[in-house]
Amino acid sequence: MAESRCQEHTGVLVLSWYPPGVTDDNGEPTEDLVPAILDAAQRHSIKVAFHLQPYKGRSDHTVHENIKYIIDKYGKHGAFYRFRSSAGKVLPLFYIYDSYLSPPEAWADLLTPAGAHSLRGTPYDGVFIALLVEERHKHDILAGGFDGMYTYFASNGFSFGSSHQNWKAVKAFCDGNNLLFVPSAGPGYIDTAVRPWNNHNTRNRVNGRYYETALQAALTVRPEIVTITSFNEWHEGTQIERAAPKKTVTRLYLDYQPHAPELYLQLTRKWAEQFNKEKEQWLM
């Protein structure tokens, strides 16, 4: 649940999700919190989409069960996000993190109409977005039957997918294959508190300029969706939530001084409005 992203002007929170009783290496199970998050989102007119995290033993079969579980349990909630495609279909949207860990043949069993246990055309159909890290993943994502690809990482240049300079070519590939391209913009990156060796991927925020450059790069390729990494992933220094100065014995937390604690929320609003205006013009 450390990542979340804003999507479209109405606002979609993308929630990191593990199956009940399952967690990442550092946290506690979070499934019990989902109803409260959906209720809070509904109070603020925000929708919630699910970001399926990798876990031990994840496969196309377990993801089939996960999708069924999520739609059965939360699909009727007012805050549950459904994406309206250009073809007019309205379906739940799922991001699959580290999708490259399973081969395209396995995903094709789940995500192509002729697949051995296909979700297509069933009550559990959806819009499934895979993670693009390396360039070759484009072809794997297409072969796997996914509906699109997102780039996730907030460090420009860290991977093929997260490098702004590649987005135009990736968008052209997606357009040519009827896939959604979902670029991910971030405000900066610093994860040396948890990965001391990774200093070369640090990206300075430059008082908000890094964020605006990333958002501009995303809008330039005219995507249907832009995601933001992240709302509150503090350990990777990608958070955009309010940040007041804070220091403990073991760490100094990032803040946005000399700017207000809301700097990145204000920038997000500004660019979301810009995105909406531009989208209306593209679609005319």
Short mmCIF file of C-alpha atoms in Angstrom, two decimals, residues 1 24 36 57 59 80 90 98 100 107 110-111 113 116 139 145 173 177 186 215 230 237 242 250 277 279:
data_model
loop_
_atom_site.label_atom_id
_atom_site.label_comp_id
_atom_site.label_asym_id
_atom_site.label_seq_id
_atom_site.Cartn_x
_atom_site.Cartn_y
_atom_site.Cartn_z
CA MET A 1 0.00 0.00 0.00
CA ASP A 24 5.90 -8.07 1.53
CA ALA A 36 -11.85 1.43 5.17
CA GLY A 57 4.06 -18.68 -5.76
CA SER A 59 1.15 -17.47 -11.15
CA PHE A 80 -14.27 0.66 -7.09
CA VAL A 90 -16.37 -0.26 -18.86
CA ASP A 98 6.70 -7.29 -11.88
CA TYR A 100 7.70 -10.12 -16.28
CA TRP A 107 -0.34 -14.78 -18.93
CA LEU A 110 -5.39 -15.99 -18.42
CA LEU A 111 -5.65 -12.97 -20.69
CA PRO A 113 -9.78 -15.28 -25.39
CA ALA A 116 -6.85 -22.29 -20.92
CA HIS A 139 6.64 -7.93 -27.07
CA GLY A 145 -2.66 -10.70 -23.79
CA PHE A 173 4.30 0.55 -30.38
CA ASN A 177 -0.97 -2.88 -31.26
CA GLY A 186 7.52 10.95 -10.15
CA LEU A 215 4.66 15.23 -16.18
CA SER A 230 3.88 7.77 -5.61
CA GLY A 237 11.62 9.32 -1.66
CA ARG A 242 1.98 16.72 2.64
CA THR A 250 17.71 7.55 13.18
CA LYS A 277 -7.78 20.28 -20.98
CA LYS A 279 -7.18 15.48 -23.55
#
